Coordinates of C-alpha atoms in Angstrom, one line a residue:
M1 CA -29.8 6.3 22.7
L2 CA -29.7 2.5 21.3
Y3 CA -26.5 2.1 19.6
R4 CA -28.0 1.6 16.3
D5 CA -29.9 5.3 16.6
A6 CA -26.5 6.7 17.7
L7 CA -24.2 5.7 14.7
N8 CA -27.4 6.5 12.4
L9 CA -27.9 9.9 13.9
A10 CA -23.9 10.3 12.9
L11 CA -24.3 9.6 9.8
D12 CA -27.3 11.9 8.9
Y13 CA -25.7 14.6 10.6
A14 CA -22.2 14.4 8.5
M15 CA -24.9 13.5 5.0
E16 CA -26.8 16.4 6.2
H17 CA -24.1 19.0 6.6
D18 CA -21.1 17.3 3.9
P19 CA -23.0 16.0 0.6
R20 CA -19.4 14.8 -0.3
V21 CA -20.2 12.0 2.1
V22 CA -21.1 8.9 0.8
V23 CA -22.4 5.2 2.9
L24 CA -21.8 2.3 0.8
G25 CA -22.6 -2.0 1.5
E26 CA -24.3 -5.0 0.9
D27 CA -28.0 -3.2 1.9
V28 CA -27.0 0.1 3.7
G29 CA -29.7 1.6 0.8
F30 CA -33.2 0.1 0.3
Y31 CA -33.5 -2.6 3.7
G32 CA -31.4 0.1 6.0
G33 CA -28.7 -2.6 6.3
N34 CA -28.5 -5.3 8.0
Y35 CA -28.8 -4.5 12.3
R36 CA -30.7 -1.4 10.5
V37 CA -27.9 1.3 11.4
T38 CA -28.2 2.4 8.2
D39 CA -32.3 2.3 8.0
G40 CA -34.1 5.7 7.2
L41 CA -31.2 7.5 4.9
Y42 CA -31.9 5.6 1.1
V43 CA -35.3 7.8 1.5
K44 CA -34.0 10.4 3.2
Y45 CA -30.9 10.7 0.1
G46 CA -31.2 8.8 -2.4
P47 CA -29.7 5.6 -4.3
K48 CA -26.6 8.3 -5.1
R49 CA -25.8 8.7 -1.2
V50 CA -26.5 5.3 -0.4
I51 CA -25.3 2.7 -2.5
D52 CA -26.5 -0.9 -2.6
T53 CA -23.6 -2.9 -3.2
P54 CA -22.7 -6.0 -4.2
I55 CA -22.2 -9.3 -2.7
A56 CA -18.2 -8.4 -3.5
E57 CA -16.2 -7.0 0.4
N58 CA -13.6 -6.9 -1.6
S59 CA -14.7 -4.0 -4.2
I60 CA -17.1 -2.5 -1.4
V61 CA -13.3 -1.9 -0.3
G62 CA -11.6 -0.7 -3.2
T63 CA -14.7 1.6 -4.7
A64 CA -14.5 3.5 -2.0
I65 CA -10.3 4.1 -1.5
G66 CA -11.7 4.8 -5.7
M67 CA -14.3 7.6 -4.5
A68 CA -12.1 9.0 -1.4
L69 CA -9.1 9.5 -3.9
M70 CA -12.1 11.5 -6.2
G71 CA -13.6 14.0 -3.5
L72 CA -16.0 11.9 -2.1
R73 CA -16.2 10.5 1.9
P74 CA -16.7 7.9 1.9
V75 CA -18.2 5.3 4.6
A76 CA -18.5 1.3 3.5
E77 CA -20.1 -1.0 6.1
I78 CA -18.9 -4.9 5.4
M79 CA -22.1 -7.1 6.3
T80 CA -19.4 -8.2 9.3
V81 CA -15.7 -8.4 10.5
N82 CA -15.4 -12.5 9.5
F83 CA -16.0 -10.9 5.8
A84 CA -13.7 -8.4 5.5
M85 CA -11.1 -11.1 5.1
L86 CA -11.6 -11.6 1.1
A87 CA -11.3 -7.5 1.1
M88 CA -7.1 -7.5 3.4
D89 CA -5.5 -6.8 -0.1
Q90 CA -7.4 -3.8 0.3
F91 CA -7.3 -2.2 3.7
V92 CA -3.3 -3.2 3.8
N93 CA -2.0 -2.3 0.9
Q94 CA -3.8 0.3 -0.7
M95 CA -6.1 2.1 1.9
A96 CA -2.5 2.2 4.8
K97 CA 0.1 3.1 2.5
L98 CA -1.5 5.0 -0.3
R99 CA -0.8 8.2 1.4
Y100 CA 3.2 7.1 2.5
M101 CA 3.2 5.8 -0.9
S102 CA 2.6 8.8 -3.1
G103 CA 4.0 11.3 -0.2
G104 CA 1.6 12.4 1.0
K105 CA -0.4 14.4 -2.0
L106 CA -2.9 11.5 -1.7
F107 CA -5.5 11.8 1.2
L108 CA -7.8 9.3 1.5
P109 CA -11.2 9.7 3.6
L110 CA -12.5 6.8 4.3
V111 CA -13.7 5.0 7.3
V112 CA -15.4 1.0 7.0
R113 CA -17.4 0.1 9.5
M114 CA -18.2 -3.2 10.4
P115 CA -19.1 -5.5 14.0
Q116 CA -17.3 -8.0 15.4
G117 CA -17.8 -10.5 17.9
V118 CA -19.7 -13.3 19.9
A119 CA -23.2 -12.7 19.4
K120 CA -25.7 -16.2 20.2
Q121 CA -24.4 -19.2 18.8
L122 CA -23.6 -17.3 14.9
A123 CA -20.9 -20.4 15.5
S124 CA -16.6 -19.9 14.4
Q125 CA -17.2 -17.8 10.7
H126 CA -19.5 -15.8 11.9
S127 CA -18.3 -15.4 16.1
Q128 CA -14.4 -13.4 15.5
S129 CA -13.0 -10.6 16.8
L130 CA -9.9 -10.1 14.6
E131 CA -9.1 -6.5 15.8
H132 CA -5.2 -7.6 16.5
F133 CA -5.4 -7.9 12.8
F134 CA -6.1 -3.9 11.2
A135 CA -4.4 -3.2 14.4
S136 CA -0.5 -4.2 13.1
V137 CA -1.1 -2.2 10.3
P138 CA 1.6 1.1 9.8
G139 CA -1.3 3.2 8.2
L140 CA -4.4 1.9 9.8
Y141 CA -6.4 3.9 12.2
V142 CA -8.8 2.3 13.8
F143 CA -11.3 3.1 16.0
C144 CA -14.3 1.0 18.7
A145 CA -17.3 1.8 20.5
S146 CA -18.4 0.1 23.6
D147 CA -22.1 3.2 24.5
S148 CA -23.9 4.7 21.8
I149 CA -21.1 8.3 22.8
S150 CA -18.1 6.4 21.6
A151 CA -20.4 5.7 18.8
Y152 CA -22.2 8.7 18.1
H153 CA -18.6 11.0 18.8
G154 CA -16.3 8.3 17.3
L155 CA -18.2 7.7 14.6
L156 CA -18.4 11.6 13.1
H157 CA -14.4 12.1 14.1
A158 CA -13.6 9.5 11.7
I159 CA -16.2 10.4 9.0
R160 CA -14.0 14.5 8.8
M161 CA -10.6 13.0 9.6
D162 CA -8.2 12.8 6.5
D163 CA -6.7 9.1 7.3
P164 CA -8.5 6.0 6.8
V165 CA -10.4 5.4 9.4
V166 CA -11.8 1.0 10.2
F167 CA -14.3 1.7 12.9
L168 CA -15.2 -1.8 14.5
E169 CA -18.8 -2.6 16.5
H170 CA -19.7 -4.9 18.4
V171 CA -23.3 -7.6 16.7
L172 CA -24.6 -7.8 20.3
L173 CA -24.6 -3.8 21.4
Y174 CA -26.3 -3.0 18.5
G175 CA -29.8 -3.3 20.2
M176 CA -28.6 -1.8 23.9
D177 CA -30.1 1.8 25.4
F178 CA -27.5 3.4 27.0
P179 CA -27.6 6.6 27.9
S180 CA -27.0 9.9 25.6
E181 CA -24.7 13.2 26.2
Y182 CA -23.4 16.0 23.5
V183 CA -20.1 15.8 24.8
K184 CA -18.1 18.8 23.5
N185 CA -14.7 18.3 21.6
F186 CA -14.4 14.8 22.6
D187 CA -11.3 13.2 21.3
P188 CA -11.4 9.6 19.7
F189 CA -7.6 9.4 20.6
K190 CA -8.1 9.6 24.4
A191 CA -9.6 6.6 26.5
R192 CA -11.9 7.8 28.6
I193 CA -12.4 6.4 32.3
L194 CA -15.7 4.8 33.5
K195 CA -14.4 4.0 36.6
E196 CA -12.3 5.4 39.0
G197 CA -9.9 3.0 41.4
K198 CA -7.2 2.8 43.5
D199 CA -6.3 -1.4 43.2
I200 CA -6.3 -3.1 40.2
T201 CA -5.8 -1.0 36.3
V202 CA -8.9 -3.1 33.9
V203 CA -8.6 -2.3 30.2
S204 CA -11.1 -3.2 28.4
Y205 CA -12.3 -1.7 24.9
L206 CA -16.5 -2.6 23.4
K207 CA -18.4 -5.3 24.5
M208 CA -16.3 -6.8 27.1
V209 CA -15.7 -3.5 28.7
H210 CA -19.7 -3.4 30.5
D211 CA -18.8 -7.6 31.6
T212 CA -15.8 -5.7 32.8
L213 CA -17.6 -3.0 34.8
K214 CA -20.2 -5.3 36.4
A215 CA -16.8 -7.6 37.9
C216 CA -15.7 -5.1 39.3
E217 CA -18.9 -3.8 41.0
W218 CA -18.8 -6.9 42.1
L219 CA -15.0 -7.1 42.6
E220 CA -16.3 -4.1 45.1
E221 CA -18.6 -4.7 47.2
R222 CA -17.9 -8.4 47.7
D223 CA -14.3 -7.7 48.3
G224 CA -13.6 -4.0 48.7
I225 CA -11.1 -4.2 45.9
S226 CA -11.2 -0.9 43.8
C227 CA -10.5 -1.4 40.6
E228 CA -9.7 1.7 37.8
V229 CA -11.5 1.0 34.5
I230 CA -10.5 2.5 31.6
D231 CA -12.2 2.0 27.7
L232 CA -9.4 2.2 24.8
I233 CA -11.7 3.6 22.4
S234 CA -8.9 3.8 19.7
L235 CA -7.1 0.9 19.7
R236 CA -4.3 2.3 16.8
P237 CA -2.5 4.3 18.5
I238 CA -3.3 3.4 21.4
D239 CA -3.4 6.4 24.7
F240 CA -0.9 4.2 26.4
E241 CA -0.6 7.4 28.7
T242 CA -3.9 7.7 30.6
I243 CA -3.2 4.0 31.7
Y244 CA 0.6 4.6 32.3
E245 CA -1.1 6.9 34.1
S246 CA -3.6 5.1 36.1
V247 CA -1.0 2.4 37.2
R248 CA 1.7 4.1 38.1
K249 CA -1.3 4.5 41.0
T250 CA -2.7 1.2 41.2
H251 CA 0.6 -0.6 40.2
R252 CA -1.1 -3.2 38.5
L253 CA -3.1 -4.1 35.4
V254 CA -5.4 -6.9 34.2
V255 CA -7.0 -6.7 30.3
V256 CA -10.0 -7.7 29.5
Y257 CA -10.9 -9.5 26.0
E258 CA -13.5 -11.2 24.3
A259 CA -10.1 -13.1 21.2
P260 CA -8.4 -15.2 22.1
K261 CA -4.9 -14.6 23.8
T262 CA -2.3 -15.2 22.1
L263 CA -1.1 -12.4 20.3
G264 CA -4.3 -10.6 20.2
L265 CA -4.6 -6.1 22.0
G266 CA -3.8 -8.1 25.7
A267 CA 0.0 -8.9 25.2
E268 CA 1.1 -5.7 23.5
L269 CA -0.4 -3.5 26.2
S270 CA 1.4 -6.6 29.3
A271 CA 4.5 -6.0 27.2
R272 CA 4.2 -1.9 27.1
I273 CA 3.8 -1.6 30.6
S274 CA 6.6 -3.8 31.4
E275 CA 9.1 -2.1 29.3
E276 CA 7.6 1.7 30.5
L277 CA 6.9 0.7 34.1
F278 CA 8.7 -2.8 35.2
Y279 CA 9.4 -1.4 38.2
Y280 CA 6.4 0.6 39.6
L281 CA 4.4 -3.5 39.0
D282 CA 3.7 -5.4 42.0
A283 CA 2.7 -8.5 40.4
P284 CA 2.9 -9.8 37.3
P285 CA -0.4 -8.0 34.2
L286 CA -3.3 -10.3 34.0
R287 CA -5.0 -11.2 30.9
I288 CA -7.7 -12.3 31.1
A289 CA -9.4 -12.9 27.2
G290 CA -11.0 -15.5 24.4
E291 CA -10.1 -19.0 24.6
E292 CA -7.5 -20.3 21.8
V293 CA -10.2 -22.2 20.1
P294 CA -12.8 -21.3 17.4
I295 CA -16.1 -20.8 18.4
P296 CA -18.3 -23.5 19.0
Y297 CA -21.9 -23.0 17.7
N298 CA -23.4 -24.6 21.6
R299 CA -24.3 -22.3 23.7
K300 CA -23.0 -24.1 26.2
L301 CA -20.2 -24.1 24.6
E302 CA -19.5 -20.7 23.2
L303 CA -20.0 -19.2 26.6
M304 CA -17.0 -21.5 28.3
A305 CA -15.1 -20.2 25.1
I306 CA -15.3 -16.3 25.8
P307 CA -15.0 -14.6 28.9
T308 CA -18.1 -13.0 31.4
P309 CA -18.6 -11.2 33.1
E310 CA -19.4 -15.1 36.6
K311 CA -15.5 -15.7 35.1
I312 CA -14.3 -12.2 35.5
Y313 CA -14.3 -11.6 39.0
E314 CA -13.5 -14.9 39.5
R315 CA -10.1 -14.2 37.1
I316 CA -9.1 -11.0 39.2
L317 CA -10.3 -12.0 42.2
S318 CA -7.2 -15.3 42.5
W319 CA -5.1 -13.7 40.5
S320 CA -5.2 -10.8 43.5
K321 CA -5.2 -12.8 46.3
S322 CA -2.7 -14.4 44.6
H323 CA -0.2 -10.9 44.8
G324 CA -1.1 -9.5 47.4
L325 CA -4.2 -7.4 47.4

């Protein structure tokens, strides 16, 4: 099933079974969404439940917050995470805090979906990965989906929650076809072990999961290095227990992500592992991340700015040889 179809199916199911679920955003109605995620919902549920908005991100999130406070379950779409900067006051000062500042009297069953990441030559202002911004804010839940299973089940779970969820998608995954299956009792707060291994724990999320799996396949075939690959579905909170359990077995940690290395998710994961499992480690944690530059438009430079399967393979292999593997 296509990634975008899995998201569409989750929205359709939620809207069919709960009349409080509404969708709003730029071009989500008649046009079916910039990436076709809401395709067909406008015809099926009408303009009162699939609402086209002006190009006004602050207003979209603010309106969704108001809807949630009044008893609806809005799913707002921001066309790309790059435009979410215009709505940061709504995310940080309203969406994340209202339940706490009301002493738990107010519930905010609200999801804000948006794609992020490097596509192909969309240039620096439309190619950012900003998960660390949202994952650093107490009061928000942050989910991400790396395939059709986590897209469908993760989004459906987010819509059913009574707290605000930022749901991150990757722009290059929408057209990708993944195996699909119904997973009973899917838990987005539980990280998934996509590949078991014994030598290195490799943690990733979103599109980098697939580049990591490819690199780890080469490491096993060519070099006999066995990697355990963990896919984070929730970035706030993070399922540290699954990572801890794996590192206790492998004694080595690698984190792969597309955002720039400095102050990214890899920094938090490396720090936590160093704090909690220092004496289990046979090597310092390795972060493989984007370069410290705005993403260039030129395709060759663009690929140089982010991890690729080839770069992930080379970095892990070099690091492994330096640390006893």
